[in-house]
Coordinates of C-alpha atoms in Angstrom, one line a residue:
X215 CA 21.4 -33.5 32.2
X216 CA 25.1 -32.3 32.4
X217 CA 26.0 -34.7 29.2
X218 CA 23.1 -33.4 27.6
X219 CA 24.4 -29.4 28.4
X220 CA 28.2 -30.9 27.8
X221 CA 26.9 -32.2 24.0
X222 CA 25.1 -28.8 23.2
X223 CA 27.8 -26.9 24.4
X224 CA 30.2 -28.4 22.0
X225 CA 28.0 -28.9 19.0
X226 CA 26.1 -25.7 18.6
X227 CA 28.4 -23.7 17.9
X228 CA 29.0 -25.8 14.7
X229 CA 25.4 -26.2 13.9
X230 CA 24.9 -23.7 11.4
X231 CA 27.9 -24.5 9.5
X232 CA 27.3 -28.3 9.4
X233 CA 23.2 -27.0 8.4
X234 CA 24.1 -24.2 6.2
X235 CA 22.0 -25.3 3.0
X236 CA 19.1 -25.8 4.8
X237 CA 19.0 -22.7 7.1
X238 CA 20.0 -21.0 3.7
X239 CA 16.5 -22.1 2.3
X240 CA 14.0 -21.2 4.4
X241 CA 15.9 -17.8 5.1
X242 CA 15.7 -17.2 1.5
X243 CA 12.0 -17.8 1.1
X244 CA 11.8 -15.8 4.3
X245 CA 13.3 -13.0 2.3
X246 CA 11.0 -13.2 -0.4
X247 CA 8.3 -12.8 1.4
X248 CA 9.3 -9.7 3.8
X249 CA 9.9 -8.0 0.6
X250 CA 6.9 -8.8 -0.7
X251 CA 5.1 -7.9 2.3
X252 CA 6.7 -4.6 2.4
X253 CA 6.2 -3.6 -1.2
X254 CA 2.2 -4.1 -0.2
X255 CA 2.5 -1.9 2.5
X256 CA 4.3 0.3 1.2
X257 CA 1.8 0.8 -1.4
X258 CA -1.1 0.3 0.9
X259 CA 0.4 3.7 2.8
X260 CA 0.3 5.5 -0.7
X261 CA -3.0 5.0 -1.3
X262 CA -4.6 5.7 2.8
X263 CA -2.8 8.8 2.5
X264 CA -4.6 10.0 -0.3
X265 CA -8.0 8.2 0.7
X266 CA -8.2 11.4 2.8
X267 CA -10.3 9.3 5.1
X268 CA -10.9 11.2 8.2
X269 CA -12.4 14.7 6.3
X270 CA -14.4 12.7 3.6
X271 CA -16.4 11.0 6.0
X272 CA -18.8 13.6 6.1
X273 CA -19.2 14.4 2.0
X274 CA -22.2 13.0 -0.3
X275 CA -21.1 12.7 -4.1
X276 CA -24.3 13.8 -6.1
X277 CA -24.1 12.6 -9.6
X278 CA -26.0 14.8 -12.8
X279 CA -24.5 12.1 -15.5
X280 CA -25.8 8.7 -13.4
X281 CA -28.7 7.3 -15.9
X282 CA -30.9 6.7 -12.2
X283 CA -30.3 10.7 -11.6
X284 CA -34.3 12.1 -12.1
X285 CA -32.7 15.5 -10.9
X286 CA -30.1 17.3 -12.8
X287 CA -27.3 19.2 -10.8
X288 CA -29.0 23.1 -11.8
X289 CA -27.6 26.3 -9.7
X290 CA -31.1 26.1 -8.3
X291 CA -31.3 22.9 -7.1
X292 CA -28.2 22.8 -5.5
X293 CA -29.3 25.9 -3.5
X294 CA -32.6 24.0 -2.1
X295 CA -30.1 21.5 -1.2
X296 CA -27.8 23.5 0.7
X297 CA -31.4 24.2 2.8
X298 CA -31.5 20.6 3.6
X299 CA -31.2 20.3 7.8
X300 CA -28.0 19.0 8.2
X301 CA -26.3 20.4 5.2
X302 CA -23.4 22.5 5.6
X303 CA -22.1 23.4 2.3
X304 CA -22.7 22.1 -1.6
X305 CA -20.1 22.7 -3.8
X306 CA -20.6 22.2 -7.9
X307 CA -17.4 20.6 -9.4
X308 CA -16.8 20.9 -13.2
X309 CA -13.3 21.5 -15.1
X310 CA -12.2 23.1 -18.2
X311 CA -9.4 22.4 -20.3
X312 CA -5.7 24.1 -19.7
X313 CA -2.2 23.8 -21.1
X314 CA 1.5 25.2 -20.3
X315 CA 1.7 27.1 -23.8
X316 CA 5.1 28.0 -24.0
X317 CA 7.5 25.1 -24.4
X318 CA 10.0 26.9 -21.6
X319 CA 7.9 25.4 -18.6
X320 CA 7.8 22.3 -20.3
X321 CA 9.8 19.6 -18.4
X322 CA 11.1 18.2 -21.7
X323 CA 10.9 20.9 -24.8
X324 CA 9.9 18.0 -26.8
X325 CA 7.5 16.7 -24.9
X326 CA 4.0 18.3 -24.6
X327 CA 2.9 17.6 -21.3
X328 CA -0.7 17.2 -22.7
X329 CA -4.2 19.1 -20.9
X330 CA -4.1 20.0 -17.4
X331 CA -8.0 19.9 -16.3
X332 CA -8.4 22.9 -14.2
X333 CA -10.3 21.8 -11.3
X334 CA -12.0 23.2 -8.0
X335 CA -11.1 22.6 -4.5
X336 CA -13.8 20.9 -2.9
X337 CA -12.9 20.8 1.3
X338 CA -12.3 17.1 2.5
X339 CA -10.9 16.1 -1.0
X340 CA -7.7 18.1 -1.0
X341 CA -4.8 16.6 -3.0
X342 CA -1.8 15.4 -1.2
X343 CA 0.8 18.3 -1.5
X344 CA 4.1 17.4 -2.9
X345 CA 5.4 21.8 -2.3
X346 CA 3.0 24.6 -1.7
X347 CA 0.3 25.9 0.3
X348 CA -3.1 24.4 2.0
X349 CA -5.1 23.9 -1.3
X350 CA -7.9 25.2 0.4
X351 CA -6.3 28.6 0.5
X352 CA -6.1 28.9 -3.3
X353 CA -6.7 32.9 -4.5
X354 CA -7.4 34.4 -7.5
X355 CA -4.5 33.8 -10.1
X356 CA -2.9 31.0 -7.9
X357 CA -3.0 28.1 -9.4
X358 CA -2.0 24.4 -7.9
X359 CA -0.1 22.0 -11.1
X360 CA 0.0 18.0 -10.7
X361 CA 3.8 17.1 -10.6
X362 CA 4.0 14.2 -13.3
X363 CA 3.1 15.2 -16.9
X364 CA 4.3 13.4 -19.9
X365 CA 7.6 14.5 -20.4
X366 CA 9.0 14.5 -16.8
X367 CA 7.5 16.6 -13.7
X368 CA 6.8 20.2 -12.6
X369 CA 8.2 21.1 -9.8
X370 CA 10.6 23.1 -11.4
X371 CA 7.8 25.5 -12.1
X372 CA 7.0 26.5 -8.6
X373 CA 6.6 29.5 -7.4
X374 CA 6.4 31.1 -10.6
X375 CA 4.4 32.6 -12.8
X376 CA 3.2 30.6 -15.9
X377 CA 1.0 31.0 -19.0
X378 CA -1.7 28.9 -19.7
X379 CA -3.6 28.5 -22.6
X380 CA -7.4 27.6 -22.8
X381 CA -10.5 27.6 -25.4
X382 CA -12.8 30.5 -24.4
X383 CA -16.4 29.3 -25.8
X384 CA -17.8 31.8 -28.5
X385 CA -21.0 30.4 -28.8
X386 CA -22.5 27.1 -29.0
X387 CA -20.1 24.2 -30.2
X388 CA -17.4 26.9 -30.9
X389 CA -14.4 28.7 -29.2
X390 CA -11.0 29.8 -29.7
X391 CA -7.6 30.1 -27.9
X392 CA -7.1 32.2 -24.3
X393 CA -4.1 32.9 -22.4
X394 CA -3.9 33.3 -18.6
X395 CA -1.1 33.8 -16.5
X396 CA -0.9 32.3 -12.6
X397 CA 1.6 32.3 -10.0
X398 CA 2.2 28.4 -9.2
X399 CA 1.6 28.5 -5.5
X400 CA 1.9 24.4 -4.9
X401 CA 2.4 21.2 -6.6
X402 CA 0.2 18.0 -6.1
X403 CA 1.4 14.4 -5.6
X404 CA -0.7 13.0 -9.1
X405 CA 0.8 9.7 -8.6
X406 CA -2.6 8.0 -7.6
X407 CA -5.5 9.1 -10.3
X408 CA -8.3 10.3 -8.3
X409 CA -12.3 11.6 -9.7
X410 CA -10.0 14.8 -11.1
X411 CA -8.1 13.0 -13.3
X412 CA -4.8 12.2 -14.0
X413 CA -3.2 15.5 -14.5
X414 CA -5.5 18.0 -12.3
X415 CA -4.6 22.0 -11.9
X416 CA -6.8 23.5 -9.2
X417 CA -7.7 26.6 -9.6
X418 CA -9.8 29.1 -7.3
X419 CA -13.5 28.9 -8.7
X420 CA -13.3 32.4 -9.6
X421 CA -11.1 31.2 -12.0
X422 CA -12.9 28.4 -12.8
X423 CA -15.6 29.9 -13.9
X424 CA -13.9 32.7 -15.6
X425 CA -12.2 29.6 -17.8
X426 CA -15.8 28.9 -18.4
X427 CA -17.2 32.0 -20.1
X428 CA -17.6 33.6 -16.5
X429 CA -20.7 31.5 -15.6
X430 CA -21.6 28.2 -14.3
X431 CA -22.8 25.1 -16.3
X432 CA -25.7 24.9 -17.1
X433 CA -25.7 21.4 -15.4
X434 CA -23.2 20.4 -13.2
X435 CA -21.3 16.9 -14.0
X436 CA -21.0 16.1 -10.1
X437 CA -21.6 17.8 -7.3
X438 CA -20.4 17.2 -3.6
X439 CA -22.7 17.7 -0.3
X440 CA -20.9 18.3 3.1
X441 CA -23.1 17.0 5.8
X442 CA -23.0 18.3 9.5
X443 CA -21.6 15.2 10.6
X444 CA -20.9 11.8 10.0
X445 CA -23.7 10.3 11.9
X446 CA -26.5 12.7 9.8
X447 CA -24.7 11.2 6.3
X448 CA -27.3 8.5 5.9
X449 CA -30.3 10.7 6.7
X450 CA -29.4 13.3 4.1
X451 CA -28.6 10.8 2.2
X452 CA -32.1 8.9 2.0
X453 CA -33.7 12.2 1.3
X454 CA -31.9 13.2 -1.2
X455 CA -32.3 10.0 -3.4
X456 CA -36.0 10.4 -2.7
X457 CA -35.9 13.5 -4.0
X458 CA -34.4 12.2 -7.2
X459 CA -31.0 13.0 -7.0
X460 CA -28.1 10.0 -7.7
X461 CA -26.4 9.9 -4.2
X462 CA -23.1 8.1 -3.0
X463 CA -21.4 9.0 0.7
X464 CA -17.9 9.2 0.2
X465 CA -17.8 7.0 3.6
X466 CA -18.9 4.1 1.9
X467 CA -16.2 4.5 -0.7
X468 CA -13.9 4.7 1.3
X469 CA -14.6 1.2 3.2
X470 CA -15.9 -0.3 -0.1
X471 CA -12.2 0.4 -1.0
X472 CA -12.6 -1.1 -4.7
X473 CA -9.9 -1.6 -6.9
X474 CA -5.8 -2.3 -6.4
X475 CA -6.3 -0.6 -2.6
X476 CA -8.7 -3.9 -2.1
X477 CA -6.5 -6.1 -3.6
X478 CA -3.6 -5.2 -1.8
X479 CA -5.6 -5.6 1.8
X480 CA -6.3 -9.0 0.3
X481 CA -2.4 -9.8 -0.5
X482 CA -0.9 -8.4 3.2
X483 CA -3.5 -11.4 4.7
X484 CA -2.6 -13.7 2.0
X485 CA 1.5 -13.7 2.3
X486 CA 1.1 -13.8 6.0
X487 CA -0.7 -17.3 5.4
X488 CA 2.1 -18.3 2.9
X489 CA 4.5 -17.5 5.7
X490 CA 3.4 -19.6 7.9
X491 CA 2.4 -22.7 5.3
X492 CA 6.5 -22.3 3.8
X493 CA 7.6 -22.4 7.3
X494 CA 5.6 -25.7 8.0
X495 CA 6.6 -27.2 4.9
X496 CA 10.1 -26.0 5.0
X497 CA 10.6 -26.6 8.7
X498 CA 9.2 -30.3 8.4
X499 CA 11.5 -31.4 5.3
X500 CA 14.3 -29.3 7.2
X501 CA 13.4 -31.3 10.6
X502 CA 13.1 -34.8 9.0
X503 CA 16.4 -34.6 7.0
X504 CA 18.3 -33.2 10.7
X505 CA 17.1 -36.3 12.3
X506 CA 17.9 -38.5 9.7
X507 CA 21.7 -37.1 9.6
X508 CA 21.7 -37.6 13.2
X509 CA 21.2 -41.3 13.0
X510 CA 24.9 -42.2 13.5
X511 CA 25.5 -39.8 16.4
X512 CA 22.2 -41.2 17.8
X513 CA 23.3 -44.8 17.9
X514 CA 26.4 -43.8 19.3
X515 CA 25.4 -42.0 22.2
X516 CA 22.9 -44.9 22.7
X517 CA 25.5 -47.5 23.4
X518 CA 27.2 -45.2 25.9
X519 CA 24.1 -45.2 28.0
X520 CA 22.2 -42.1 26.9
X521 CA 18.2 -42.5 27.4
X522 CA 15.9 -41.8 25.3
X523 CA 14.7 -38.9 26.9
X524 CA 17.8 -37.5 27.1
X525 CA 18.2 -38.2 23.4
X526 CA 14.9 -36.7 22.3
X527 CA 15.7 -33.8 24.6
X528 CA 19.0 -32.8 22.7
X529 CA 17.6 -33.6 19.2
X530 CA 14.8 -30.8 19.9
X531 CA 17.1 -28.0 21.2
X532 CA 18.7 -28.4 18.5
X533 CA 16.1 -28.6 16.1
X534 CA 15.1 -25.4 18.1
X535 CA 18.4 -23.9 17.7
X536 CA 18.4 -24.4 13.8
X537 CA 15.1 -22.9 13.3
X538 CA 15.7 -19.9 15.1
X539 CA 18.5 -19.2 13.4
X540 CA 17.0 -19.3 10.2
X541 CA 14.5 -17.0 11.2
X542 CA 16.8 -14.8 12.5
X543 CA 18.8 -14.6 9.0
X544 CA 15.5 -14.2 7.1
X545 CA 14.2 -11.3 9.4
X546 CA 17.1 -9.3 9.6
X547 CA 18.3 -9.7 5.4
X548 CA 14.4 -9.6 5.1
X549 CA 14.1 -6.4 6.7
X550 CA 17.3 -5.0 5.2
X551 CA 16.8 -5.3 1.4
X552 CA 13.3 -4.6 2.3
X553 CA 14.4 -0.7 2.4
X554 CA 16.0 -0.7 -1.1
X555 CA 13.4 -2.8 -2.7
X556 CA 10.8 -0.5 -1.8
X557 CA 13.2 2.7 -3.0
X558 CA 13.9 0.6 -6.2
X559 CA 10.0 0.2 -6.8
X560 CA 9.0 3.8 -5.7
X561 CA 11.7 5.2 -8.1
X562 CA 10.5 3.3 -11.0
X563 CA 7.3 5.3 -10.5
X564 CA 4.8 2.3 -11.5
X565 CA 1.1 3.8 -12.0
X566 CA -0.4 1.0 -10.8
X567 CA 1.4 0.8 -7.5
X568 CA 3.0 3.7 -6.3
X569 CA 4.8 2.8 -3.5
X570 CA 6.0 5.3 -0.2
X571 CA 10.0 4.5 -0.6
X572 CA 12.2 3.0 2.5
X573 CA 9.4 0.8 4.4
X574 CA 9.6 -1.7 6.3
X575 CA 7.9 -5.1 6.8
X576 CA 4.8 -5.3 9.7
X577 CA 6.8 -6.6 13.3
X578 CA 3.8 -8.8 13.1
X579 CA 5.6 -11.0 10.3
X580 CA 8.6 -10.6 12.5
X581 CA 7.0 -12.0 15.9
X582 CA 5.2 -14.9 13.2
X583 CA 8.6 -15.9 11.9
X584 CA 10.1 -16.1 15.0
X585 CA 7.3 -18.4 16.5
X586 CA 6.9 -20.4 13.6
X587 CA 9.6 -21.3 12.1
X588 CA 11.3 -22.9 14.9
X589 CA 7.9 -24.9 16.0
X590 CA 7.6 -26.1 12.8
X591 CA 11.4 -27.4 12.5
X592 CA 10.8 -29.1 15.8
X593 CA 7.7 -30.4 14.8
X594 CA 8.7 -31.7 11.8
X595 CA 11.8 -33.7 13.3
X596 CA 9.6 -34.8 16.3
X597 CA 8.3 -37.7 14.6
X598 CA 12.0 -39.0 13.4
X599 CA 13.2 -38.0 16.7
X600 CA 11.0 -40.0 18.8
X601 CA 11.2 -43.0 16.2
X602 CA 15.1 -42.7 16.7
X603 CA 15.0 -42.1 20.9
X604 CA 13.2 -46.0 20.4
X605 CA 15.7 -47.8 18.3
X606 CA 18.4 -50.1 19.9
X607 CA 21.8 -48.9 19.5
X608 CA 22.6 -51.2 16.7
X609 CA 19.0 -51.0 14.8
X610 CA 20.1 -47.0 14.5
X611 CA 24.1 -47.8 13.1
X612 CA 22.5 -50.3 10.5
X613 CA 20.1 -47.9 9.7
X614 CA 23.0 -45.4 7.9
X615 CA 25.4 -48.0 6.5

């Protein structure tokens, strides 16, 4: 055992140089994936925090415009709703049309930022606030702007006061231009399109309906139903699609989770797989080509009387030793660039994945890596080491010449 501590001592420390290629290798794919991982993740936390999980739980979506809907969304019949035991509050949701009329506001004077839909608040759907106030606190004249438009963002804008132009409806099929002015009281994060739209203002309904001719639709497009809790969702639920009307609970939604959110769920499981099938194939080559550089060393120290226990016993530490190191690089590079890749890709403001800038990997790939990539280098040396810890002294020294 001391020769065996005596060799170690005196190679380790030269290990990673004499190894560098290979350590370099599956650190490198190890930084790939961290990087990927976090990207995901970081995205992944985008989209939870505007899922709004927690207070939609409780919300029915009614739809007037579903083809299956045998009840439209009247004023009266969302009142008999609102009656409905467990119900605690209905609210109609429509928009109307609005833009920043004077090319001042604009975030680039040659750029019109296009229609802002002028939306309500409906409670447990609140937009993610970039600056501002609750939006459930909205008054009369406050208005709420999303902060990309084309042309640049709108932040710029808050806390003042604004014009906005609209089409007032004078009669069927018809209308004209109408200006408004509101004080900007908060800007929404827009980055993830939700039911509003891509560019939403929210307005108090006040507003809204004063946008609107100062009534209601005749019709509501949607309408959302805010059950007592989230155990009564299902009853209210079933009785309301008996009675006609096109139901969805926003609960189910939210763990249907359609779309990119699903697919990036999918990816996080999927790269941790690819983690530990790289470091199996990568650790076995890595292992397998050790050995087989060992050869000479291993002949040698079998003609000076070393057994082959003793043999397979230093082989493995140092197969050990190598893996570990590699992980080590790959985890801590990994987790380093992971920060600026995730600021590179949340600056670049991709629509399809925005992404919450400096995040890290899970530890969970960290404590993975660590496990498997220095069991799989050992394991994949075992067999050479073992075939090696067997061969005569002079079998092993013919073997490299």
């Amino acid at each position: 055992m001391n020769r065996v501590k005596s060799l170690l001592r005196s190679e380790l420390p030269s290990l990673p140089r004499r190894n560098r290629s290979t350590i370099a290798l599956i650190a490198f794919f190890l930084i790939l994936l961290l990087n990927g991982q976090a990207v995901i993740g970081a995205g992944i936390s985008v989209y939870a925090q505007n899922s709004q999980e927690k207070s939609a739980l409780t919300l029915i979506e009614l739809s007037g415009a579903d083809q299956h809907a045998r009840k439209d969304l009247s004023r009266a019949n969302l009142d008999a709703i609102a009656k409905t035991n467990g119900v605690t509050g209905v609210y109609p949701w429509f928009q109307r049309d609005l833009a920043l009329s004077e090319s001042s506001t604009w975030p680039d004077r040659s750029v019109n930022p296009g229609v802002l839909w002028a939306s309500p608040v409906i409670p447990g759907l609140e937009p993610r606030m970039v600056e501002g106030a609750s939006p459930g606190s909205l008054k009369r004249g406050q208005i709420i702007l999303p902060e990309k438009v084309p042309g640049g963002k709108l932040r710029g804008l808050m806390g003042k006061r604004v014009t906005l132009e609209s089409t007032r409806q004078t009669g069927r099929g018809t209308g004209e231009p109408a200006r408004r002015t509101y004080t900007v009281v908060g800007i929404s994060d827009n980055s993830v399109p939700g039911a509003d739209g891509p560019t939403p203002a929210y307005v108090a309904y006040d507003d809204l309906l004063e946008l609107n001719g100062g009534k209601e639709p005749v019709s509501f497009v949607t309408g959302y139903v805010k059950v007592k809790s989230e155990k009564m969702v299902n009853g209210v639920q079933s009785r309301l699609a008996g009675q006609g009307y096109a139901v969805k609970s926003l609960a189910s939604q939210i763990n249907e989770l359609g779309g990119l959110f699903s697919v990036l769920r999918g990816a996080v499981r999927i790269f941790m797989a690819i983690i530990v099938v790289i470091s199996l194939a990568l650790g076995s080559v890595a292992g397998s080509l050790w050995v087989r550089h060992r050869y000479r060393d291993i002949g040698i120290l079998k003609a000076v009387g070393w057994s082959r226990k003793m043999i397979f016993g230093a082989l493995s530490i140092e197969l050990l030793t190598a893996g570990l190191i590699a992980a080590l690089w790959g985890i801590a590079l990994g987790f380093g660039t992971s920060l600026l890749t995730t600021a590179a890709v949340s600056s670049a403001d991709l629509v399809l994945l925005p992404v919450e800038p400096w995040k890290l990997p899970p530890m969970s790939s960290a404590a993975v890596i660590l496990l498997a990539v220095p069991l799989c280098v050992v394991l994949g040396g075992m067999p050479r080491a073992r075939q090696a810890a067997r061969l005569d002294p002079d079998d092993v020294l013919r073997a490299v010449e």
